[in-house]
């Protein structure tokens, strides 16, 4: 048929279909050893045995289930080339399908099956012992905790993980004929790209350090863009070539396009730019105190912050300084409608600041016991602060019972640092050899009690235990206000 298409320069065949069928029936067929027109009821048994009588036995499986293999990148293209023609990624044989010839199904080392089947010629068996190590389930607060979870005792002499506290980077040492395979999630936490670290020399040690800072919270929804063409900027307490901090929006798989209208001027590091390298890192700051809870956690923090602000500051501070954190003293009970003439002026001011979903910048202090004292923290004390947001239904009013949300676009913690003289540091070190550091802290405790509706009297035992409080403040709040109500 294709010869006819070529000679006549056309794909029309219906007018010659009968001639094509006659030509095929009168042409010798190597499979049945005769012309198709010669097949009849008398020799059909002979034709059947010619086609199917001699079945070749199925080939045996050369590879066994569980064998580690590589797959061909370019199937049979320049097969005898100088460079290897097989993938760097390792796979495991999951099934051998016995047919002529046998084919194999494979999966990656995390158990994800690879679509399709592969012939033996497309696979290369490896002689390595591969052990898949998943991080045991649990809460890992620091990078050393993660490294301890993935370490294997039997490979301690060949593979070691080390975390550098000063540079915040992970170092992997591979000795002898061994390899370490880091996949997406774990490699991102340890500061690596998804990679494979290989050592092929029995007496040479391969040392690889992560190019990026290790971060156990690598999936926070903020991106830090670093580039090699700008001068280092002040980022926290360090200098880094930071280009911009980008807020991550959208859902998984969604293409998001953001246009920045305001120019952001940063001095370049060189005059002539041939190449530009940009590194994107995700980051999450989870601040806490030397693995010991200092301030008690409670869901009454909003009331504590409000009462301390209301009672500890004068009128001048409330009208000037505290407006930076959107605090305006209430002069009358709330009316839900902020544009009503009868509503309080404080609600009107807050409404004007964030009307039409306007972004609002605020800055204020943390109302925790340890931050109310005037002593400086000692060096090398890990401070960790865990902040849990109140629900939007708690802090928002709505006229039509619609469900609105509060979106935090960015959060920063400003910490004052003081460089002390060497004599003071030496005195601290000598004092700490004899006793621990002690800070005078005034405890502020907020407790809630439920009063049944319609009660004329109420008694509560053990309101406080231990020391007598210096000041006792009693307030009444509606149940709907505590639980939240749009």
Coordinates of C-alpha atoms in Angstrom, one line a residue:
X1 CA 0.0 0.0 0.0
X2 CA 2.8 2.4 0.9
X3 CA 4.5 1.7 -2.4
X4 CA 1.3 2.7 -4.2
X5 CA 1.1 5.9 -2.1
X6 CA 4.7 6.8 -3.0
X7 CA 4.4 6.1 -6.7
X8 CA 1.1 7.9 -7.2
X9 CA 1.8 10.7 -4.7
X10 CA -1.6 10.2 -3.0
X11 CA -3.2 8.7 0.1
X12 CA -6.5 7.7 -1.7
X13 CA -6.8 3.9 -1.9
X14 CA -10.5 3.0 -2.1
X15 CA -10.4 2.9 -5.9
X16 CA -7.6 0.3 -5.8
X17 CA -8.5 -1.5 -2.6
X18 CA -9.7 -4.7 -4.4
X19 CA -6.5 -4.9 -6.4
X20 CA -4.4 -4.5 -3.2
X21 CA -6.3 -7.3 -1.5
X22 CA -5.8 -9.6 -4.6
X23 CA -2.1 -8.7 -4.6
X24 CA -1.8 -9.6 -0.9
X25 CA -3.6 -12.9 -1.3
X26 CA -1.4 -14.0 -4.2
X27 CA 1.9 -13.1 -2.5
X28 CA 3.9 -15.7 -0.6
X29 CA 3.6 -15.3 3.2
X30 CA 6.7 -16.3 5.2
X31 CA 4.6 -16.9 8.4
X32 CA 2.3 -19.6 6.9
X33 CA 4.8 -20.8 4.3
X34 CA 2.4 -20.3 1.4
X35 CA 0.2 -17.8 -0.4
X36 CA -3.0 -16.9 1.6
X37 CA -5.1 -17.9 -1.4
X38 CA -3.8 -21.5 -1.0
X39 CA -5.2 -21.8 2.5
X40 CA -8.4 -24.0 2.6
X41 CA -10.3 -26.4 4.9
X42 CA -8.0 -29.3 4.0
X43 CA -4.7 -27.7 5.1
X44 CA -6.0 -25.4 7.9
X45 CA -4.6 -27.7 10.6
X46 CA -1.2 -27.7 9.0
X47 CA -1.3 -23.8 8.7
X48 CA -2.3 -23.6 12.4
X49 CA 0.7 -25.8 13.5
X50 CA 3.0 -23.7 11.3
X51 CA 2.0 -20.6 13.2
X52 CA 1.5 -21.8 16.7
X53 CA 2.7 -25.4 16.9
X54 CA 6.2 -24.7 18.1
X55 CA 6.0 -22.3 21.0
X56 CA 9.3 -21.0 22.2
X57 CA 9.7 -21.4 26.0
X58 CA 9.5 -18.1 27.9
X59 CA 12.9 -16.7 28.8
X60 CA 14.0 -16.9 32.4
X61 CA 14.3 -13.8 34.6
X62 CA 17.9 -12.6 34.8
X63 CA 17.0 -9.9 37.3
X64 CA 15.3 -10.8 40.6
X65 CA 12.7 -8.7 42.5
X66 CA 14.5 -6.2 44.7
X67 CA 17.6 -5.9 42.5
X68 CA 19.0 -2.4 42.1
X69 CA 19.2 -1.2 38.5
X70 CA 19.7 1.9 36.4
X71 CA 17.6 2.6 33.3
X72 CA 18.8 3.6 29.8
X73 CA 18.6 7.3 29.1
X74 CA 18.8 7.0 25.4
X75 CA 17.6 3.6 24.3
X76 CA 20.1 2.1 21.8
X77 CA 21.3 5.5 20.6
X78 CA 25.1 5.4 20.3
X79 CA 25.0 2.4 22.7
X80 CA 28.8 2.0 22.6
X81 CA 29.6 5.6 23.3
X82 CA 32.4 6.7 25.7
X83 CA 30.1 8.1 28.4
X84 CA 27.6 6.0 30.3
X85 CA 24.2 5.7 28.8
X86 CA 22.3 4.9 32.0
X87 CA 20.7 7.1 34.6
X88 CA 22.4 8.2 37.8
X89 CA 19.2 7.5 39.7
X90 CA 18.8 4.0 41.1
X91 CA 15.6 1.9 40.9
X92 CA 14.5 -1.5 42.2
X93 CA 12.9 -4.3 40.3
X94 CA 9.3 -4.8 41.4
X95 CA 8.2 -7.5 39.0
X96 CA 9.4 -9.8 36.3
X97 CA 6.9 -10.5 33.6
X98 CA 7.7 -13.9 32.0
X99 CA 7.1 -13.8 28.3
X100 CA 9.3 -13.9 25.2
X101 CA 11.4 -12.0 25.9
X102 CA 10.9 -11.3 29.6
X103 CA 10.3 -7.7 30.7
X104 CA 10.5 -6.0 34.0
X105 CA 8.6 -3.4 36.1
X106 CA 10.6 -1.1 38.4
X107 CA 10.0 1.4 41.1
X108 CA 12.2 4.1 42.7
X109 CA 13.8 3.8 46.1
X110 CA 10.8 5.5 47.8
X111 CA 8.4 2.9 46.4
X112 CA 6.9 5.1 43.6
X113 CA 6.2 2.8 40.6
X114 CA 7.6 3.7 37.2
X115 CA 5.1 3.5 34.3
X116 CA 5.7 0.9 31.6
X117 CA 7.9 -2.2 31.3
X118 CA 11.6 -2.5 30.4
X119 CA 13.6 -5.1 28.5
X120 CA 16.8 -6.5 30.0
X121 CA 18.8 -4.4 27.5
X122 CA 17.4 -1.2 28.9
X123 CA 18.4 -2.0 32.5
X124 CA 21.9 -2.2 34.1
X125 CA 22.2 -4.1 37.3
X126 CA 24.1 -2.5 40.1
X127 CA 26.3 -4.2 42.7
X128 CA 25.5 -1.8 45.5
X129 CA 23.7 -2.4 48.7
X130 CA 21.0 0.3 49.0
X131 CA 19.1 0.8 52.2
X132 CA 16.2 3.2 52.0
X133 CA 16.0 5.2 55.3
X134 CA 12.9 7.2 56.1
X135 CA 13.0 9.7 58.9
X136 CA 11.0 8.1 61.8
X137 CA 7.7 9.9 62.6
X138 CA 8.0 12.5 65.3
X139 CA 8.7 16.2 66.0
X140 CA 12.2 17.4 65.0
X141 CA 12.9 20.8 66.3
X142 CA 16.5 21.2 65.2
X143 CA 18.7 20.0 62.4
X144 CA 20.9 17.8 64.7
X145 CA 17.7 16.0 65.7
X146 CA 17.0 15.2 62.0
X147 CA 20.5 14.0 61.4
X148 CA 20.3 11.8 64.5
X149 CA 17.0 10.3 63.1
X150 CA 18.4 9.3 59.7
X151 CA 21.8 8.0 60.9
X152 CA 22.4 4.3 60.7
X153 CA 24.6 2.6 63.2
X154 CA 25.9 0.0 60.8
X155 CA 27.1 2.7 58.4
X156 CA 28.8 4.9 61.0
X157 CA 32.3 4.1 59.6
X158 CA 31.3 4.9 56.0
X159 CA 28.7 7.7 56.2
X160 CA 28.6 10.5 58.8
X161 CA 26.5 13.6 59.1
X162 CA 27.7 16.7 60.9
X163 CA 26.0 20.0 61.6
X164 CA 28.2 23.2 61.8
X165 CA 26.6 25.4 64.4
X166 CA 28.6 28.5 63.3
X167 CA 27.7 28.3 59.5
X168 CA 24.4 26.5 60.0
X169 CA 25.3 24.0 57.2
X170 CA 25.3 20.2 57.0
X171 CA 28.5 18.3 56.1
X172 CA 28.3 14.7 54.8
X173 CA 31.3 12.5 54.7
X174 CA 31.3 9.4 52.6
X175 CA 34.2 6.9 52.8
X176 CA 34.8 3.8 50.8
X177 CA 32.5 2.5 48.1
X178 CA 29.3 4.1 49.4
X179 CA 26.7 6.6 48.3
X180 CA 24.1 8.9 49.9
X181 CA 20.9 9.7 48.0
X182 CA 19.0 12.8 49.2
X183 CA 15.5 13.3 47.9
X184 CA 13.4 16.4 47.6
X185 CA 11.9 17.1 51.1
X186 CA 14.9 15.9 53.2
X187 CA 17.5 17.6 50.9
X188 CA 15.7 20.9 51.2
X189 CA 15.7 20.8 55.0
X190 CA 19.4 20.0 55.0
X191 CA 20.3 22.7 52.5
X192 CA 21.1 20.5 49.5
X193 CA 19.5 20.2 46.1
X194 CA 18.1 16.7 45.4
X195 CA 21.4 14.9 44.8
X196 CA 23.5 11.8 45.1
X197 CA 26.9 11.8 46.9
X198 CA 29.1 9.0 45.7
X199 CA 32.5 7.7 46.8
X200 CA 34.1 5.1 44.6
X201 CA 37.5 5.0 46.2
X202 CA 38.0 2.6 49.1
X203 CA 40.7 4.8 50.8
X204 CA 39.6 8.3 49.9
X205 CA 37.0 10.2 51.9
X206 CA 34.5 12.4 50.0
X207 CA 33.3 15.5 52.0
X208 CA 30.3 17.5 50.7
X209 CA 28.9 20.6 52.5
X210 CA 25.4 22.0 51.9
X211 CA 25.5 25.1 49.7
X212 CA 22.5 26.5 51.6
X213 CA 21.7 27.0 55.3
X214 CA 20.0 24.0 56.8
X215 CA 16.4 24.8 57.9
X216 CA 14.0 22.3 59.4
X217 CA 11.1 24.7 58.6
X218 CA 11.9 24.8 54.9
X219 CA 8.2 24.9 53.8
X220 CA 7.2 28.2 55.3
X221 CA 5.3 30.4 52.9
X222 CA 7.9 33.1 52.5
X223 CA 10.7 33.1 49.9
X224 CA 14.1 34.8 50.3
X225 CA 15.7 35.6 47.0
X226 CA 19.5 35.8 47.0
X227 CA 21.6 36.8 44.0
X228 CA 25.4 37.1 43.4
X229 CA 25.1 40.5 41.6
X230 CA 24.2 42.7 44.6
X231 CA 26.1 43.9 47.6
X232 CA 25.4 42.1 50.9
X233 CA 22.6 43.7 52.9
X234 CA 21.8 43.5 56.6
X235 CA 19.5 40.6 57.2
X236 CA 18.8 40.1 60.9
X237 CA 22.2 39.9 62.5
X238 CA 24.2 39.0 59.4
X239 CA 25.1 40.3 56.0
X240 CA 23.7 38.4 52.9
X241 CA 23.2 39.2 49.2
X242 CA 19.4 39.4 49.7
X243 CA 17.5 40.7 46.6
X244 CA 13.9 40.6 48.0
X245 CA 11.6 38.9 50.4
X246 CA 8.6 37.5 48.5
X247 CA 5.3 36.5 50.0
X248 CA 4.0 33.1 48.7
X249 CA 0.4 33.1 47.7
X250 CA -1.8 30.6 45.8
X251 CA -2.3 26.9 46.1
X252 CA -0.2 23.9 44.9
X253 CA 0.1 23.7 41.2
X254 CA -1.2 27.3 40.6
X255 CA 0.7 29.7 38.5
X256 CA 1.1 33.0 40.3
X257 CA 2.3 36.2 38.7
X258 CA 3.2 39.2 40.9
X259 CA 4.1 42.7 39.6
X260 CA 6.1 45.0 41.8
X261 CA 5.4 48.6 41.0
X262 CA 7.6 50.2 43.6
X263 CA 11.3 50.1 42.7
X264 CA 13.7 48.5 45.2
X265 CA 17.2 49.9 44.9
X266 CA 20.1 47.8 45.9
X267 CA 23.8 48.5 45.0
X268 CA 25.3 46.0 42.5
X269 CA 28.4 44.1 43.4
X270 CA 30.1 44.4 40.0
X271 CA 30.0 46.7 37.0
X272 CA 29.8 44.1 34.2
X273 CA 27.2 41.3 34.5
X274 CA 27.7 38.3 32.4
X275 CA 25.7 35.8 34.4
X276 CA 23.1 36.1 37.1
X277 CA 22.6 33.4 39.8
X278 CA 19.5 33.6 41.9
X279 CA 18.9 31.2 44.9
X280 CA 15.4 30.9 46.4
X281 CA 15.2 29.7 50.0
X282 CA 12.1 29.2 52.1
X283 CA 12.4 30.1 55.8
X284 CA 10.4 30.0 59.0
X285 CA 11.4 31.7 62.2
X286 CA 10.1 29.7 65.2
X287 CA 11.5 31.5 68.2
X288 CA 11.4 29.7 71.7
X289 CA 13.8 29.8 75.6
X290 CA 16.7 27.3 76.2
X291 CA 14.3 24.3 75.9
X292 CA 12.5 25.4 79.0
X293 CA 9.1 27.2 79.2
X294 CA 9.5 30.5 80.9
X295 CA 6.2 32.2 80.2
X296 CA 3.1 30.0 80.6
X297 CA 1.0 29.6 77.4
X298 CA -2.6 30.6 77.7
X299 CA -5.5 31.5 75.3
X300 CA -6.0 34.7 77.4
X301 CA -3.1 36.5 75.9
X302 CA -5.2 39.0 74.0
X303 CA -6.9 40.1 77.3
X304 CA -3.6 40.3 79.1
X305 CA -2.1 42.5 76.3
X306 CA -5.2 44.8 76.3
X307 CA -5.3 45.2 80.1
X308 CA -1.5 45.9 80.4
X309 CA -1.8 48.5 77.6
X310 CA -4.9 50.0 79.1
X311 CA -3.6 50.3 82.7
X312 CA 0.2 50.7 82.4
X313 CA 0.3 53.7 79.9
X314 CA -0.9 57.3 80.2
X315 CA -3.2 59.2 77.9
X316 CA -0.3 60.7 75.9
X317 CA 1.2 57.3 75.1
X318 CA -2.1 55.9 74.1
X319 CA -2.7 58.8 71.7
X320 CA 0.8 58.7 70.1
X321 CA 3.1 55.7 70.7
X322 CA 0.5 53.0 71.0
X323 CA -1.2 54.0 67.7
X324 CA 1.8 52.2 66.0
X325 CA 0.1 48.9 67.0
X326 CA -3.4 50.2 66.1
X327 CA -4.4 50.7 69.7
X328 CA -7.1 53.3 70.2
X329 CA -8.9 53.6 73.5
X330 CA -12.6 52.8 73.4
X331 CA -14.8 55.8 74.5
X332 CA -18.1 54.0 74.3
X333 CA -19.6 50.5 73.7
X334 CA -19.2 49.1 70.2
X335 CA -21.7 49.5 67.5
X336 CA -21.1 46.8 64.9
X337 CA -21.5 49.3 62.0
X338 CA -18.2 51.2 61.9
X339 CA -19.6 54.0 59.7
X340 CA -22.5 54.7 62.0
X341 CA -22.4 58.1 63.8
X342 CA -23.2 56.4 67.1
X343 CA -20.3 54.0 67.1
X344 CA -17.1 54.7 69.1
X345 CA -14.3 56.7 67.5
X346 CA -11.7 54.0 68.1
X347 CA -13.6 51.5 65.9
X348 CA -13.9 54.1 63.2
X349 CA -10.1 54.8 63.2
X350 CA -9.3 51.1 63.0
X351 CA -11.8 50.6 60.2
X352 CA -10.3 53.5 58.2
X353 CA -6.8 52.0 58.6
X354 CA -7.8 48.7 57.0
X355 CA -10.8 49.5 54.9
X356 CA -11.2 47.6 51.6
X357 CA -8.6 45.0 52.7
X358 CA -5.8 47.5 52.9
X359 CA -2.5 46.2 54.1
X360 CA -1.6 47.6 57.5
X361 CA 1.9 47.8 59.1
X362 CA 2.0 47.5 62.9
X363 CA 4.7 47.3 65.5
X364 CA 4.4 46.5 69.2
X365 CA 5.9 44.7 72.1
X366 CA 5.4 41.2 73.2
X367 CA 3.4 40.9 76.5
X368 CA 5.4 38.1 78.1
X369 CA 6.9 38.0 81.6
X370 CA 10.5 37.6 80.5
X371 CA 10.2 40.7 78.2
X372 CA 8.9 42.9 81.1
X373 CA 12.2 42.9 83.0
X374 CA 15.2 45.2 82.3
X375 CA 18.0 42.7 82.4
X376 CA 19.9 41.6 79.3
X377 CA 20.0 37.9 78.2
X378 CA 23.3 36.1 78.5
X379 CA 25.2 35.0 75.5
X380 CA 24.5 31.6 73.9
X381 CA 21.0 31.3 75.2
X382 CA 18.6 29.9 72.7
X383 CA 15.4 32.0 72.7
X384 CA 12.3 30.4 71.2
X385 CA 8.9 32.1 71.0
X386 CA 5.9 30.2 69.8
X387 CA 3.0 32.5 68.7
X388 CA -0.4 31.0 67.9
X389 CA -2.9 33.3 66.2
X390 CA -6.4 34.0 67.5
X391 CA -9.2 33.0 65.1
X392 CA -10.5 35.7 62.8
X393 CA -14.0 35.2 64.4
X394 CA -12.4 36.4 67.7
X395 CA -10.9 39.7 66.5
X396 CA -13.3 40.9 63.7
X397 CA -16.7 42.4 63.6
X398 CA -19.1 42.1 60.6
X399 CA -22.5 43.6 59.9
X400 CA -23.8 40.9 57.6
X401 CA -22.4 37.8 59.5
X402 CA -19.9 37.2 56.6
X403 CA -16.8 35.2 57.4
X404 CA -13.7 37.4 56.9
X405 CA -10.0 36.5 57.5
X406 CA -6.9 38.2 58.7
X407 CA -3.9 37.6 56.4
X408 CA -0.4 38.0 57.9
X409 CA 1.8 38.9 54.9
X410 CA 5.1 39.3 56.9
X411 CA 6.3 39.1 60.5
X412 CA 9.6 40.3 62.0
X413 CA 11.1 40.1 65.4
X414 CA 13.4 43.1 66.4
X415 CA 16.0 42.2 69.1
X416 CA 18.3 44.6 70.7
X417 CA 21.9 43.3 70.9
X418 CA 24.6 44.8 73.2
X419 CA 28.4 44.1 73.0
X420 CA 29.8 43.9 76.5
X421 CA 33.4 44.4 77.4
X422 CA 35.7 41.3 77.8
X423 CA 36.0 41.9 81.6
X424 CA 32.2 41.6 82.0
X425 CA 32.1 38.5 79.9
X426 CA 34.9 36.9 82.0
X427 CA 33.0 37.8 85.1
X428 CA 29.8 36.2 83.8
X429 CA 31.7 33.0 83.0
X430 CA 33.3 32.8 86.4
X431 CA 29.9 33.4 88.1
X432 CA 28.2 30.8 86.0
X433 CA 30.7 28.2 87.2
X434 CA 29.3 28.6 90.7
X435 CA 25.6 29.2 90.1
X436 CA 23.0 29.8 87.4
X437 CA 21.8 33.1 86.2
X438 CA 18.6 34.4 87.9
X439 CA 16.3 37.1 86.5
X440 CA 13.7 39.0 88.5
X441 CA 10.3 38.4 86.8
X442 CA 6.9 39.6 87.8
X443 CA 4.4 37.0 87.0
X444 CA 1.2 38.0 85.3
X445 CA -1.5 35.3 85.3
X446 CA -4.8 35.5 83.5
X447 CA -7.5 33.0 84.5
X448 CA -11.0 32.5 83.2
X449 CA -14.1 31.3 85.1
X450 CA -17.6 30.7 83.8
X451 CA -20.5 32.3 85.6
X452 CA -23.9 30.7 84.9
X453 CA -26.4 33.0 83.2
X454 CA -28.9 34.6 85.7
X455 CA -26.7 34.0 88.8
X456 CA -26.9 36.6 91.5
X457 CA -23.9 35.3 93.4
X458 CA -20.8 33.3 92.5
X459 CA -18.0 31.7 94.6
X460 CA -14.7 30.4 93.3
X461 CA -12.1 28.7 95.5
X462 CA -8.3 28.7 94.9
X463 CA -8.2 31.7 92.7
X464 CA -4.5 31.9 93.4
X465 CA -2.0 29.6 95.0
X466 CA 1.2 30.4 96.7
X467 CA 2.3 34.1 96.9
X468 CA -0.3 36.8 97.3
X469 CA -0.7 38.9 94.1
X470 CA 0.2 42.5 94.3
X471 CA -2.7 43.5 92.1
X472 CA -6.0 41.8 91.3
X473 CA -8.1 42.9 88.4
X474 CA -11.6 41.4 87.8
X475 CA -13.3 41.9 84.5
X476 CA -16.5 40.5 82.9
X477 CA -16.7 39.5 79.3
X478 CA -19.6 38.0 77.4
X479 CA -19.3 34.4 76.4
X480 CA -19.8 35.3 72.7
X481 CA -16.9 37.7 72.8
X482 CA -14.5 35.0 74.2
X483 CA -15.5 32.4 71.7
X484 CA -15.8 34.8 68.9
X485 CA -18.8 35.9 66.9
X486 CA -19.0 37.7 63.5

